[in-house]
Every structure is written in C-alpha cells, then in structure tokens.
Amino acid sequence: MTSRYRVEYALKQHRRDEFIEWLKGLLAVPFVLHAVKSNGITSVDEIKSTSEAKRRYAEILLDVEHMVNDYRNSMNTGRLSRLKQLVPNVGLFFTKLPLEKAFYIEDERRSISKRRLVAPSFNDIRVILNTAQILELGTNFHSSSTDDRLKLVTFDGDVTLYEDGHSMEKDSLIIPEIIQLLKKGLYIGIVTAAGYSNPSGDKYYARLKGLVDCVNESEELNDEQKSNILVMGGEANFLFRLQGNRLLFINPKDWILNEMSTWDPQSILETLDFGAKILTDLKIKLGLPALVIRKERGVGLVPEPGVELHREQLEEVVLTCDYKLREFPPACRITYCAFNGGSDVWIDIGDKSLGVKVLQKFLSTKECNVRPHNTLHVGDQFAAIGANDYRARLSGSTCWIANPEETKNCLKDLNVYIDQWATI
Ligand code: IMP
Ligand code: MG
C-alpha cells in the first residue's frame, strides 16, 4: 500500500455509516426549505410549516423505504439497484424497513419536524432505523409462516447491556424486558468480545450475575425458557449456556463452523504474535501509558490503571493494526478483528459475524432454522472500521444503540409491538 493510498484509505474507511449520512443529506433539504424559523410569523404559519416539514420528511422516508425494497429484490438477480448505485457501501437488509411509520413514531418522541434550528441529525436517523427494524420484527412475529419470525436476539456486552467495564446488576431495567422476550419463546445470546477461556464460566457469571440470577429465580419462566440464554465470548471463541444458576461450557466440537475448523493453529499463533508486536511498537512510538495484554484468542492494548487514552490515540492504533494485519499472510488465512473498544484496542481471533452465526447454527433444528432474518443483534459499535459489532451486520438485522438506556427502550418497544400485533 502506498502512503497516499493509506491516508485515503484511512479517511474513507473511517467515515461513519454511509447510508445514515446519505439519509441525513436527503432530510436536510426539507429542513432548509420547509422548517421555517418562527420569529415574526403567526402561530398558524408555525403549524403550517411543521406539517409541511413533517409531510416532506415522511415522503422522503417512504421513498427510501421503497428503495430498500427494490435493493432487497435486486440482490438475487445481480441487477444494480438505485440504492446501491447512490450508496455503494450500503449494507445488507435482511428484512423490510417501515421507515415512514418509524419516522412518525420518532417524530413524536424527538420533535423532529417541530425543530427550526436543529436539522435531522445522525442520531435521529440511527434511532428511526432502529425503530423501523423493531417494528418490522414485531409485526412479523405473528406471521403465519414461522420461517419469517424473530427467533434470536443477541446483545453486545459493554455499553449495550451495562456501562463500559461494568457488570449487569439485578436492578438493570433491561432484565425484565429480556425475561418478557424469553417468555415469548425467543433465544437470547450475549455476543461479547470479552474473552475468558476458563470453562468454569465464572468470569462471565461475574459480569452477567444480575441477569443470570433474575432469570434463574424467575417464576414467570419455565426451565426450557430459562435455558434459552447463551453467552458467546471472545467474539466467537467460548460458548456457554445457562443451566440453573451457572453458565455451562459447551465444547467447541458441538458448535464450530466449517469455516472456522479450517483455521490452522499456527496462523492463529502467528497473528497474535504479530498483533502483540504491532501494539507494543505503537505503545512505544506514541508514548502511550498502556499495557499490552495477551490472551488465548486475543491481544489488547489497555490503559494503565487510572489513565484514559485519547480517542485519536485509540483510532491511530486500531487503524495501524488493521492495515498491517491486512498485509500479513497468516492473518489473511483466518478471520480476526481489530477494534477500538472505547477505552482500549483489541485484536481478536474471529469476529461477531461468526459469533452470531455459531448461535444460529447451534440453535437450528430440522424443524426450525435460525437465519439472519430471524435474528436481531443489538450493539453500540457499528461505525465501520475499528468497531466490532459492525461485522454482526453480515449475520442478522441490527439495532445500533448508544447506551444501556437505549437498549432498554428498544426492547420495551419490541415487546410492545409483539404484544400489540398479537391482539389484532
Ligand atoms: P463488548 O462490548 O461486549 O464486545 O466488549 C468489548 C470490551 O471487552 C473491550 O473493549 C475490552 O475492554 C473488554 N475485553 C476483555 N477481554 C477482551 C478480549 O479478550 N478481547 C476483546 N475485548 C476484551
Ligand atoms: Mg460494546
């Protein structure tokens, strides 16, 4: 890679979600033309301008909804859809997205069309997309074909279920929502990068204690529903299933994917050695107050106790790791991911697309397949390179949340939509 290409590559890959940015551009037009400032105009004008802005925003989202459908239809034919033409890096959509409906819901909550000085933002659109995804999955839950239904909801750990570096306590408001999902017969997976190889499962129990204990003690759930909680740790390396009040280690031979079983142990070792060397060199070169930690299936650069690394330092480290590993032959023979965890940087063997796929394969039976359109992954790390939930997009539909509070809100909506449609 030439140095010029490297810089371009870093800038390009570093951009935030291209689809969201594109939508933001589309919604900026009605904001400029119709969301007129209220100073000096009457309240009648104010109402008119709100309803005009609302109508235009909704129209655009309906048009994009149709473009997503067209893109989904084009995928099996090889035809270049309009959406793919306009947003070349657009990801996969495993379900339809009712964007217009989702806009009306989020407009009520976020006053989007009533705002005069703040245009529809990246976050507004991220949340509209989440709501559309949840609406669709909630609606489909009662479809006559079980093949279309939501069957598996997976969660990232840090920032999604609990604050970064913390654990899930019994008073977490996410737990009652998860219990409702289990009661509806759904499988719950925690797909976390945190890699603890000890088969006792003690470390995962320590981080998920609140959830494990509440589910185990719940009088609303039967034993089968309770055992529908699984933990996939170290991206796609260590699988556990809830049994009583403990997490039972599942032997990899019972779940390993074909694409993983061909990885040669020497390539894994050499990738981790090379990763440790890159991280150590960067620590010295950038003068970082950090430690390099080696694990069985990962290597990380973590700040020294009491110190925080700057976002730019973490991003420099993760981008350097990524392009150096791309050119390292043993790493090219396996799957790895290098990501910025918010306060640290890790290079792990495997990634979350595999972690989610393992759960899909493990839970599938002859009668009931769990496939990407039956799966929802909720996580906080979706900003393309250097974000480890991003790869889960390859294996299922997703919700991109910003904190555990948003996770709770998404699950609350999901439970409400499923219940609403049950009564119609
Ligand atoms: P996640 O958000 O649940 O995927 O967890 C990511 C965080 O787990 C990282 O930012 C690290 O702080 C922590 N972690 C602990 N062990 C590991 C490991 O082996 N690989 C990657 N991350 C780890
Ligand atoms: Mg996270």
GROMACS .gro file of C-alpha atoms and ligand atoms in nm:
model
  448
    1MET     CA    1   0.000   0.000   0.000
    2THR     CA    2   0.147   0.340  -0.093
    3SER     CA    3   0.140   0.605   0.178
    4ARG     CA    4  -0.106   0.819  -0.024
    5TYR     CA    5  -0.341   0.526  -0.058
    6ARG     CA    6  -0.304   0.459   0.313
    7VAL     CA    7  -0.421   0.808   0.403
    8GLU     CA    8  -0.715   0.794   0.161
    9TYR     CA    9  -0.799   0.450   0.285
   10ALA     CA   10  -0.797   0.565   0.647
   11LEU     CA   11  -1.019   0.863   0.570
   12LYS     CA   12  -1.261   0.663   0.359
   13GLN     CA   13  -1.288   0.366   0.591
   14HIS     CA   14  -1.314   0.596   0.884
   15ARG     CA   15  -1.629   0.765   0.767
   16ARG     CA   16  -1.939   0.700   0.968
   17ASP     CA   17  -2.219   0.490   0.828
   18GLU     CA   18  -2.261   0.595   0.466
   19PHE     CA   19  -2.632   0.509   0.446
   20ILE     CA   20  -2.714   0.723   0.751
   21GLU     CA   21  -2.505   1.014   0.618
   22TRP     CA   22  -2.683   0.991   0.283
   23LEU     CA   23  -3.026   0.994   0.451
   24LYS     CA   24  -2.917   1.288   0.661
   25GLY     CA   25  -2.836   1.477   0.341
   26LEU     CA   26  -3.181   1.399   0.199
   27LEU     CA   27  -3.360   1.520   0.512
   28ALA     CA   28  -3.154   1.840   0.523
   29VAL     CA   29  -3.341   1.966   0.214
   30PRO     CA   30  -3.691   1.987   0.370
   31PHE     CA   31  -3.528   2.129   0.682
   32VAL     CA   32  -3.385   2.418   0.481
   33LEU     CA   33  -3.693   2.472   0.263
   34HIS     CA   34  -3.984   2.399   0.497
   35ALA     CA   35  -3.885   2.409   0.863
   36VAL     CA   36  -3.904   2.788   0.860
   37LYS     CA   37  -3.796   2.986   1.166
   38SER     CA   38  -4.092   3.102   1.374
   39ASN     CA   39  -3.963   3.454   1.453
   40GLY     CA   40  -4.214   3.708   1.325
   41ILE     CA   41  -4.465   3.461   1.186
   42THR     CA   42  -4.806   3.372   1.326
   43SER     CA   43  -4.893   3.052   1.510
   44VAL     CA   44  -5.097   2.946   1.208
   45ASP     CA   45  -4.785   2.978   0.992
   46GLU     CA   46  -4.594   2.783   1.256
   47ILE     CA   47  -4.841   2.493   1.241
   48LYS     CA   48  -4.838   2.501   0.861
   49SER     CA   49  -4.462   2.492   0.848
   50THR     CA   50  -4.447   2.199   1.095
   51SER     CA   51  -4.698   1.996   0.897
   52GLU     CA   52  -4.525   2.075   0.569
   53ALA     CA   53  -4.185   1.970   0.708
   54LYS     CA   54  -4.341   1.656   0.857
   55ARG     CA   55  -4.505   1.564   0.527
   56ARG     CA   56  -4.179   1.614   0.334
   57TYR     CA   57  -3.968   1.415   0.582
   58ALA     CA   58  -4.224   1.132   0.575
   59GLU     CA   59  -4.236   1.134   0.194
   60ILE     CA   60  -3.860   1.103   0.170
   61LEU     CA   61  -3.855   0.816   0.420
   62LEU     CA   62  -4.130   0.637   0.229
   63ASP     CA   63  -3.931   0.676  -0.094
   64VAL     CA   64  -3.621   0.534   0.077
   65GLU     CA   65  -3.834   0.250   0.217
   66HIS     CA   66  -3.927   0.161  -0.142
   67MET     CA   67  -3.564   0.189  -0.249
   68VAL     CA   68  -3.465  -0.056   0.026
   69ASN     CA   69  -3.730  -0.300  -0.101
   70ASP     CA   70  -3.600  -0.261  -0.454
   71TYR     CA   71  -3.241  -0.319  -0.333
   72ARG     CA   72  -3.352  -0.633  -0.147
   73ASN     CA   73  -3.527  -0.761  -0.460
   74SER     CA   74  -3.222  -0.687  -0.675
   75MET     CA   75  -2.986  -0.890  -0.458
   76ASN     CA   76  -3.076  -1.228  -0.604
   77THR     CA   77  -3.074  -1.104  -0.962
   78GLY     CA   78  -2.739  -0.926  -0.982
   79ARG     CA   79  -2.919  -0.610  -1.104
   80LEU     CA   80  -2.767  -0.284  -0.977
   81SER     CA   81  -3.038  -0.117  -0.771
   82ARG     CA   82  -3.079   0.260  -0.746
   83LEU     CA   83  -2.987   0.250  -0.377
   84LYS     CA   84  -2.666   0.056  -0.438
   85GLN     CA   85  -2.582   0.297  -0.719
   86LEU     CA   86  -2.626   0.600  -0.493
   87VAL     CA   87  -2.476   0.448  -0.175
   88PRO     CA   88  -2.217   0.195  -0.297
   89ASN     CA   89  -2.122   0.079   0.054
   90VAL     CA   90  -2.478   0.025   0.174
   91GLY     CA   91  -2.501  -0.287   0.394
   92LEU     CA   92  -2.739  -0.582   0.379
   93PHE     CA   93  -3.107  -0.560   0.476
   94PHE     CA   94  -3.246  -0.894   0.588
   95THR     CA   95  -3.599  -0.758   0.638
   96LYS     CA   96  -3.811  -0.474   0.505
   97LEU     CA   97  -3.786  -0.144   0.695
   98PRO     CA   98  -4.109   0.055   0.755
   99LEU     CA   99  -3.923   0.386   0.763
  100GLU     CA  100  -4.224   0.615   0.719
  101LYS     CA  101  -4.407   0.463   1.015
  102ALA     CA  102  -4.090   0.470   1.223
  103PHE     CA  103  -4.046   0.838   1.138
  104TYR     CA  104  -4.393   0.925   1.273
  105ILE     CA  105  -4.313   0.742   1.597
  106GLU     CA  106  -3.975   0.910   1.644
  107ASP     CA  107  -4.111   1.250   1.536
  108GLU     CA  108  -4.347   1.238   1.835
  109ARG     CA  109  -4.058   1.150   2.066
  110ARG     CA  110  -3.787   1.378   1.927
  111SER     CA  111  -3.988   1.676   1.786
  112ILE     CA  112  -3.803   1.639   1.457
  113SER     CA  113  -4.050   1.830   1.238
  114LYS     CA  114  -4.113   2.094   1.506
  115ARG     CA  115  -3.746   2.187   1.525
  116ARG     CA  116  -3.641   2.505   1.347
  117LEU     CA  117  -3.272   2.535   1.427
  118VAL     CA  118  -3.153   2.175   1.454
  119ALA     CA  119  -3.181   1.964   1.139
  120PRO     CA  120  -3.248   1.587   1.147
  121SER     CA  121  -2.925   1.451   1.290
  122PHE     CA  122  -2.721   1.134   1.258
  123ASN     CA  123  -2.871   1.018   1.588
  124ASP     CA  124  -3.230   1.095   1.477
  125ILE     CA  125  -3.176   0.874   1.174
  126ARG     CA  126  -2.997   0.599   1.366
  127VAL     CA  127  -3.297   0.582   1.601
  128ILE     CA  128  -3.553   0.590   1.315
  129LEU     CA  129  -3.371   0.294   1.158
  130ASN     CA  130  -3.378   0.106   1.491
  131THR     CA  131  -3.749   0.170   1.533
  132ALA     CA  132  -3.820   0.059   1.175
  133GLN     CA  133  -3.626  -0.262   1.235
  134ILE     CA  134  -3.807  -0.334   1.560
  135LEU     CA  135  -4.148  -0.253   1.411
  136GLU     CA  136  -4.087  -0.497   1.126
  137LEU     CA  137  -3.965  -0.775   1.354
  138GLY     CA  138  -4.251  -0.714   1.599
  139THR     CA  139  -4.508  -0.725   1.318
  140ASN     CA  140  -4.358  -1.039   1.163
  141PHE     CA  141  -4.360  -1.219   1.494
  142HIS     CA  142  -4.717  -1.329   1.433
  143SER     CA  143  -4.678  -1.407   1.064
  144SER     CA  144  -4.837  -1.735   0.962
  145SER     CA  145  -4.501  -1.870   0.847
  146THR     CA  146  -4.274  -1.944   1.144
  147ASP     CA  147  -3.988  -1.915   0.899
  148ASP     CA  148  -4.025  -1.534   0.894
  149ARG     CA  149  -4.032  -1.483   1.268
  150LEU     CA  150  -3.780  -1.332   1.503
  151LYS     CA  151  -3.620  -1.619   1.696
  152LEU     CA  152  -3.289  -1.495   1.833
  153VAL     CA  153  -3.193  -1.161   1.991
  154THR     CA  154  -2.821  -1.113   2.056
  155PHE     CA  155  -2.657  -0.839   2.258
  156ASP     CA  156  -2.314  -0.692   2.282
  157GLY     CA  157  -2.194  -0.655   2.644
  158ASP     CA  158  -2.009  -0.331   2.727
  159VAL     CA  159  -2.212  -0.012   2.664
  160THR     CA  160  -2.510  -0.220   2.540
  161LEU     CA  161  -2.614  -0.424   2.846
  162TYR     CA  162  -2.406  -0.237   3.104
  163GLU     CA  163  -2.177   0.067   3.119
  164ASP     CA  164  -1.830   0.020   2.975
  165GLY     CA  165  -1.624  -0.210   3.200
  166HIS     CA  166  -1.915  -0.262   3.445
  167SER     CA  167  -2.139  -0.565   3.507
  168MET     CA  168  -2.510  -0.637   3.480
  169GLU     CA  169  -2.667  -0.579   3.820
  170LYS     CA  170  -3.002  -0.716   3.939
  171ASP     CA  171  -3.169  -0.373   3.921
  172SER     CA  172  -3.091  -0.332   3.549
  173LEU     CA  173  -3.412  -0.228   3.371
  174ILE     CA  174  -3.307  -0.437   3.072
  175ILE     CA  175  -3.362  -0.762   3.265
  176PRO     CA  176  -3.745  -0.752   3.286
  177GLU     CA  177  -3.756  -0.686   2.910
  178ILE     CA  178  -3.528  -0.984   2.840
  179ILE     CA  179  -3.747  -1.201   3.063
  180GLN     CA  180  -4.050  -1.098   2.854
  181LEU     CA  181  -3.865  -1.199   2.537
  182LEU     CA  182  -3.772  -1.538   2.687
  183LYS     CA  183  -4.135  -1.585   2.784
  184LYS     CA  184  -4.231  -1.535   2.419
  185GLY     CA  185  -4.003  -1.827   2.329
  186LEU     CA  186  -3.709  -1.626   2.195
  187TYR     CA  187  -3.345  -1.723   2.235
  188ILE     CA  188  -3.117  -1.464   2.392
  189GLY     CA  189  -2.745  -1.452   2.311
  190ILE     CA  190  -2.478  -1.230   2.461
  191VAL     CA  191  -2.211  -1.195   2.195
  192THR     CA  192  -1.926  -1.012   2.359
  193ALA     CA  193  -1.562  -0.954   2.271
  194ALA     CA  194  -1.467  -1.009   2.633
  195GLY     CA  195  -1.270  -1.332   2.612
  196TYR     CA  196  -1.240  -1.552   2.921
  197SER     CA  197  -1.124  -1.901   2.830
  198ASN     CA  198  -1.183  -2.059   3.172
  199PRO     CA  199  -1.456  -2.326   3.119
  200SER     CA  200  -1.593  -2.261   3.469
  201GLY     CA  201  -1.773  -1.959   3.317
  202ASP     CA  202  -1.706  -1.772   3.645
  203LYS     CA  203  -1.590  -1.452   3.478
  204TYR     CA  204  -1.895  -1.434   3.252
  205TYR     CA  205  -2.114  -1.510   3.551
  206ALA     CA  206  -1.949  -1.222   3.740
  207ARG     CA  207  -2.030  -0.980   3.455
  208LEU     CA  208  -2.383  -1.108   3.396
  209LYS     CA  209  -2.473  -1.202   3.754
  210GLY     CA  210  -2.786  -0.982   3.770
  211LEU     CA  211  -2.932  -1.134   3.456
  212VAL     CA  212  -2.838  -1.494   3.538
  213ASP     CA  213  -2.979  -1.472   3.891
  214CYS     CA  214  -3.303  -1.296   3.791
  215VAL     CA  215  -3.372  -1.544   3.511
  216ASN     CA  216  -3.288  -1.839   3.732
  217GLU     CA  217  -3.518  -1.714   4.009
  218SER     CA  218  -3.799  -1.601   3.777
  219GLU     CA  219  -4.139  -1.757   3.844
  220GLU     CA  220  -4.265  -1.645   3.505
  221LEU     CA  221  -4.031  -1.873   3.308
  222ASN     CA  222  -4.019  -2.248   3.274
  223ASP     CA  223  -3.690  -2.443   3.270
  224GLU     CA  224  -3.672  -2.459   2.893
  225GLN     CA  225  -3.718  -2.084   2.857
  226LYS     CA  226  -3.451  -2.026   3.123
  227SER     CA  227  -3.202  -2.235   2.932
  228ASN     CA  228  -3.252  -2.022   2.622
  229ILE     CA  229  -2.982  -1.779   2.736
  230LEU     CA  230  -2.642  -1.832   2.575
  231VAL     CA  231  -2.314  -1.646   2.604
  232MET     CA  232  -2.069  -1.633   2.314
  233GLY     CA  233  -1.746  -1.484   2.445
  234GLY     CA  234  -1.424  -1.368   2.279
  235GLU     CA  235  -1.622  -1.279   1.961
  236ALA     CA  236  -1.675  -1.643   1.853
  237ASN     CA  237  -1.448  -1.847   2.079
  238PHE     CA  238  -1.617  -1.959   2.403
  239LEU     CA  239  -1.980  -2.074   2.419
  240PHE     CA  240  -2.182  -2.115   2.739
  241ARG     CA  241  -2.548  -2.194   2.807
  242LEU     CA  242  -2.746  -2.108   3.117
  243GLN     CA  243  -2.815  -2.406   3.339
  244GLY     CA  244  -2.960  -2.334   3.682
  245ASN     CA  245  -2.757  -2.052   3.828
  246ARG     CA  246  -2.444  -2.124   3.630
  247LEU     CA  247  -2.312  -2.099   3.279
  248LEU     CA  248  -2.230  -2.436   3.132
  249PHE     CA  249  -1.932  -2.455   2.895
  250ILE     CA  250  -2.016  -2.608   2.556
  251ASN     CA  251  -1.744  -2.797   2.378
  252PRO     CA  252  -1.644  -2.623   2.050
  253LYS     CA  253  -1.681  -2.951   1.861
  254ASP     CA  254  -2.059  -2.913   1.918
  255TRP     CA  255  -2.079  -2.574   1.751
  256ILE     CA  256  -1.772  -2.494   1.544
  257LEU     CA  257  -1.849  -2.365   1.192
  258ASN     CA  258  -1.688  -2.526   0.889
  259GLU     CA  259  -1.519  -2.201   0.801
  260MET     CA  260  -1.357  -2.189   1.146
  261SER     CA  261  -1.249  -2.552   1.163
  262THR     CA  262  -1.008  -2.498   0.872
  263TRP     CA  263  -0.806  -2.231   1.057
  264ASP     CA  264  -0.461  -2.361   1.121
  265PRO     CA  265  -0.338  -2.312   1.482
  266GLN     CA  266  -0.002  -2.185   1.357
  267SER     CA  267  -0.169  -1.897   1.167
  268ILE     CA  268  -0.367  -1.807   1.481
  269LEU     CA  269  -0.049  -1.802   1.690
  270GLU     CA  270   0.148  -1.601   1.437
  271THR     CA  271  -0.137  -1.348   1.403
  272LEU     CA  272  -0.148  -1.297   1.780
  273ASP     CA  273   0.234  -1.268   1.799
  274PHE     CA  274   0.233  -1.016   1.515
  275GLY     CA  275  -0.058  -0.827   1.679
  276ALA     CA  276   0.133  -0.810   2.009
  277LYS     CA  277   0.437  -0.673   1.826
  278ILE     CA  278   0.233  -0.402   1.647
  279LEU     CA  279   0.069  -0.297   1.973
  280THR     CA  280   0.400  -0.291   2.162
  281ASP     CA  281   0.571  -0.088   1.887
  282LEU     CA  282   0.281   0.160   1.883
  283LYS     CA  283   0.279   0.192   2.259
  284ILE     CA  284   0.646   0.297   2.241
  285LYS     CA  285   0.615   0.509   1.927
  286LEU     CA  286   0.313   0.706   2.051
  287GLY     CA  287   0.435   0.713   2.412
  288LEU     CA  288   0.114   0.560   2.543
  289PRO     CA  289   0.068   0.492   2.917
  290ALA     CA  290  -0.067   0.145   2.837
  291LEU     CA  291  -0.009  -0.228   2.877
  292VAL     CA  292  -0.018  -0.500   2.613
  293ILE     CA  293  -0.220  -0.798   2.735
  294ARG     CA  294  -0.204  -1.138   2.568
  295LYS     CA  295  -0.490  -1.389   2.593
  296GLU     CA  296  -0.557  -1.729   2.438
  297ARG     CA  297  -0.760  -1.581   2.149
  298GLY     CA  298  -0.684  -1.211   2.162
  299VAL     CA  299  -0.427  -0.943   2.233
  300GLY     CA  300  -0.509  -0.598   2.361
  301LEU     CA  301  -0.364  -0.259   2.442
  302VAL     CA  302  -0.526  -0.130   2.761
  303PRO     CA  303  -0.454   0.192   2.951
  304GLU     CA  304  -0.252   0.178   3.272
  305PRO     CA  305  -0.477   0.194   3.582
  306GLY     CA  306  -0.619   0.541   3.640
  307VAL     CA  307  -0.530   0.668   3.290
  308GLU     CA  308  -0.752   0.730   2.987
  309LEU     CA  309  -0.624   0.715   2.632
  310HIS     CA  310  -0.749   0.978   2.387
  311ARG     CA  311  -0.994   0.875   2.117
  312GLU     CA  312  -0.748   0.984   1.847
  313GLN     CA  313  -0.472   0.769   2.001
  314LEU     CA  314  -0.702   0.466   2.009
  315GLU     CA  315  -0.806   0.526   1.649
  316GLU     CA  316  -0.445   0.562   1.534
  317VAL     CA  317  -0.368   0.228   1.700
  318VAL     CA  318  -0.668   0.045   1.556
  319LEU     CA  319  -0.618   0.178   1.202
  320THR     CA  320  -0.249   0.087   1.208
  321CYS     CA  321  -0.328  -0.263   1.335
  322ASP     CA  322  -0.591  -0.307   1.067
  323TYR     CA  323  -0.378  -0.217   0.768
  324LYS     CA  324  -0.071  -0.405   0.894
  325LEU     CA  325  -0.274  -0.721   0.957
  326ARG     CA  326  -0.432  -0.695   0.611
  327GLU     CA  327  -0.085  -0.742   0.464
  328PHE     CA  328   0.024  -1.022   0.700
  329PRO     CA  329  -0.025  -1.360   0.524
  330PRO     CA  330  -0.107  -1.576   0.833
  331ALA     CA  331  -0.379  -1.326   0.932
  332CYS     CA  332  -0.525  -1.347   0.582
  333ARG     CA  333  -0.574  -1.722   0.626
  334ILE     CA  334  -0.804  -1.679   0.926
  335THR     CA  335  -1.071  -1.431   1.045
  336TYR     CA  336  -0.972  -1.171   1.302
  337CYS     CA  337  -1.098  -0.832   1.407
  338ALA     CA  338  -0.912  -0.528   1.532
  339PHE     CA  339  -1.135  -0.283   1.716
  340ASN     CA  340  -1.144   0.024   1.936
  341GLY     CA  341  -1.339  -0.072   2.248
  342GLY     CA  342  -1.377   0.292   2.360
  343SER     CA  343  -1.101   0.280   2.620
  344ASP     CA  344  -0.877   0.007   2.474
  345VAL     CA  345  -0.786  -0.164   2.147
  346TRP     CA  346  -0.808  -0.538   2.082
  347ILE     CA  347  -0.712  -0.781   1.811
  348ASP     CA  348  -0.929  -1.091   1.847
  349ILE     CA  349  -0.941  -1.416   1.656
  350GLY     CA  350  -1.286  -1.445   1.495
  351ASP     CA  351  -1.549  -1.172   1.484
  352LYS     CA  352  -1.911  -1.113   1.580
  353SER     CA  353  -2.048  -1.220   1.241
  354LEU     CA  354  -1.912  -1.564   1.327
  355GLY     CA  355  -2.028  -1.537   1.689
  356VAL     CA  356  -2.387  -1.476   1.575
  357LYS     CA  357  -2.360  -1.747   1.308
  358VAL     CA  358  -2.244  -2.000   1.567
  359LEU     CA  359  -2.554  -1.930   1.775
  360GLN     CA  360  -2.776  -1.960   1.466
  361LYS     CA  361  -2.623  -2.296   1.379
  362PHE     CA  362  -2.625  -2.424   1.737
  363LEU     CA  363  -2.993  -2.334   1.787
  364SER     CA  364  -3.119  -2.454   1.448
  365THR     CA  365  -3.307  -2.781   1.433
  366LYS     CA  366  -3.451  -2.978   1.143
  367GLU     CA  367  -3.789  -2.815   1.207
  368CYS     CA  368  -3.669  -2.468   1.291
  369ASN     CA  369  -3.385  -2.288   1.119
  370VAL     CA  370  -3.245  -1.970   1.273
  371ARG     CA  371  -3.130  -1.749   0.990
  372PRO     CA  372  -3.021  -1.384   0.951
  373HIS     CA  373  -3.377  -1.254   0.904
  374ASN     CA  374  -3.479  -1.435   1.226
  375THR     CA  375  -3.201  -1.261   1.419
  376LEU     CA  376  -3.157  -0.918   1.578
  377HIS     CA  377  -2.819  -0.805   1.714
  378VAL     CA  378  -2.816  -0.504   1.947
  379GLY     CA  379  -2.482  -0.327   1.991
  380ASP     CA  380  -2.301   0.004   2.022
  381GLN     CA  381  -2.009  -0.044   1.785
  382PHE     CA  382  -2.120  -0.001   1.424
  383ALA     CA  383  -1.903   0.280   1.292
  384ALA     CA  384  -1.733   0.073   1.017
  385ILE     CA  385  -1.365   0.005   1.074
  386GLY     CA  386  -1.246  -0.029   1.430
  387ALA     CA  387  -1.592  -0.125   1.562
  388ASN     CA  388  -1.665  -0.486   1.648
  389ASP     CA  389  -2.046  -0.503   1.627
  390TYR     CA  390  -2.022  -0.387   1.265
  391ARG     CA  391  -1.944  -0.737   1.140
  392ALA     CA  392  -2.262  -0.873   1.303
  393ARG     CA  393  -2.445  -0.693   1.021
  394LEU     CA  394  -2.340  -0.977   0.794
  395SER     CA  395  -2.532  -1.231   1.003
  396GLY     CA  396  -2.852  -1.060   1.110
  397SER     CA  397  -3.054  -0.743   1.136
  398THR     CA  398  -2.925  -0.491   1.386
  399CYS     CA  399  -3.006  -0.207   1.623
  400TRP     CA  400  -2.734   0.049   1.687
  401ILE     CA  401  -2.771   0.185   2.039
  402ALA     CA  402  -2.564   0.447   2.222
  403ASN     CA  403  -2.606   0.333   2.584
  404PRO     CA  404  -2.788   0.074   2.801
  405GLU     CA  405  -3.085   0.311   2.840
  406GLU     CA  406  -3.142   0.297   2.464
  407THR     CA  407  -3.116  -0.083   2.473
  408LYS     CA  408  -3.392  -0.089   2.733
  409ASN     CA  409  -3.607   0.142   2.519
  410CYS     CA  410  -3.559  -0.073   2.208
  411LEU     CA  411  -3.656  -0.390   2.397
  412LYS     CA  412  -3.956  -0.218   2.551
  413ASP     CA  413  -4.073  -0.119   2.202
  414LEU     CA  414  -4.009  -0.469   2.071
  415ASN     CA  415  -4.218  -0.626   2.349
  416VAL     CA  416  -4.497  -0.370   2.292
  417TYR     CA  417  -4.505  -0.422   1.914
  418ILE     CA  418  -4.510  -0.801   1.952
  419ASP     CA  419  -4.792  -0.779   2.209
  420GLN     CA  420  -4.987  -0.524   2.002
  421TRP     CA  421  -4.984  -0.741   1.692
  422ALA     CA  422  -5.086  -1.046   1.895
  423THR     CA  423  -5.420  -0.879   1.969
  424ILE     CA  424  -5.500  -0.770   1.612
  425IMP     P1  425  -1.814  -0.594   2.411
  425IMP     O1  426  -1.853  -0.451   2.402
  425IMP     O2  427  -1.903  -0.675   2.499
  425IMP     O3  428  -1.788  -0.658   2.279
  425IMP     O4  429  -1.674  -0.596   2.493
  425IMP     C1  430  -1.561  -0.524   2.447
  425IMP     C2  431  -1.470  -0.494   2.563
  425IMP     O5  432  -1.439  -0.615   2.635
  425IMP     C3  433  -1.337  -0.440   2.520
  425IMP     O6  434  -1.341  -0.302   2.496
  425IMP     C4  435  -1.248  -0.476   2.638
  425IMP     O7  436  -1.247  -0.372   2.732
  425IMP     C5  437  -1.313  -0.599   2.701
  425IMP     N1  438  -1.235  -0.725   2.681
  425IMP     C6  439  -1.197  -0.808   2.779
  425IMP     N2  440  -1.133  -0.914   2.729
  425IMP     C7  441  -1.128  -0.898   2.596
  425IMP     C8  442  -1.074  -0.978   2.490
  425IMP     O8  443  -1.017  -1.086   2.509
  425IMP     N3  444  -1.091  -0.930   2.365
  425IMP     C9  445  -1.156  -0.814   2.340
  425IMP     N4  446  -1.207  -0.737   2.436
  425IMP    C10  447  -1.193  -0.778   2.564
  426MG      MG  448  -1.981  -0.275   2.325
   0.00000   0.00000   0.00000
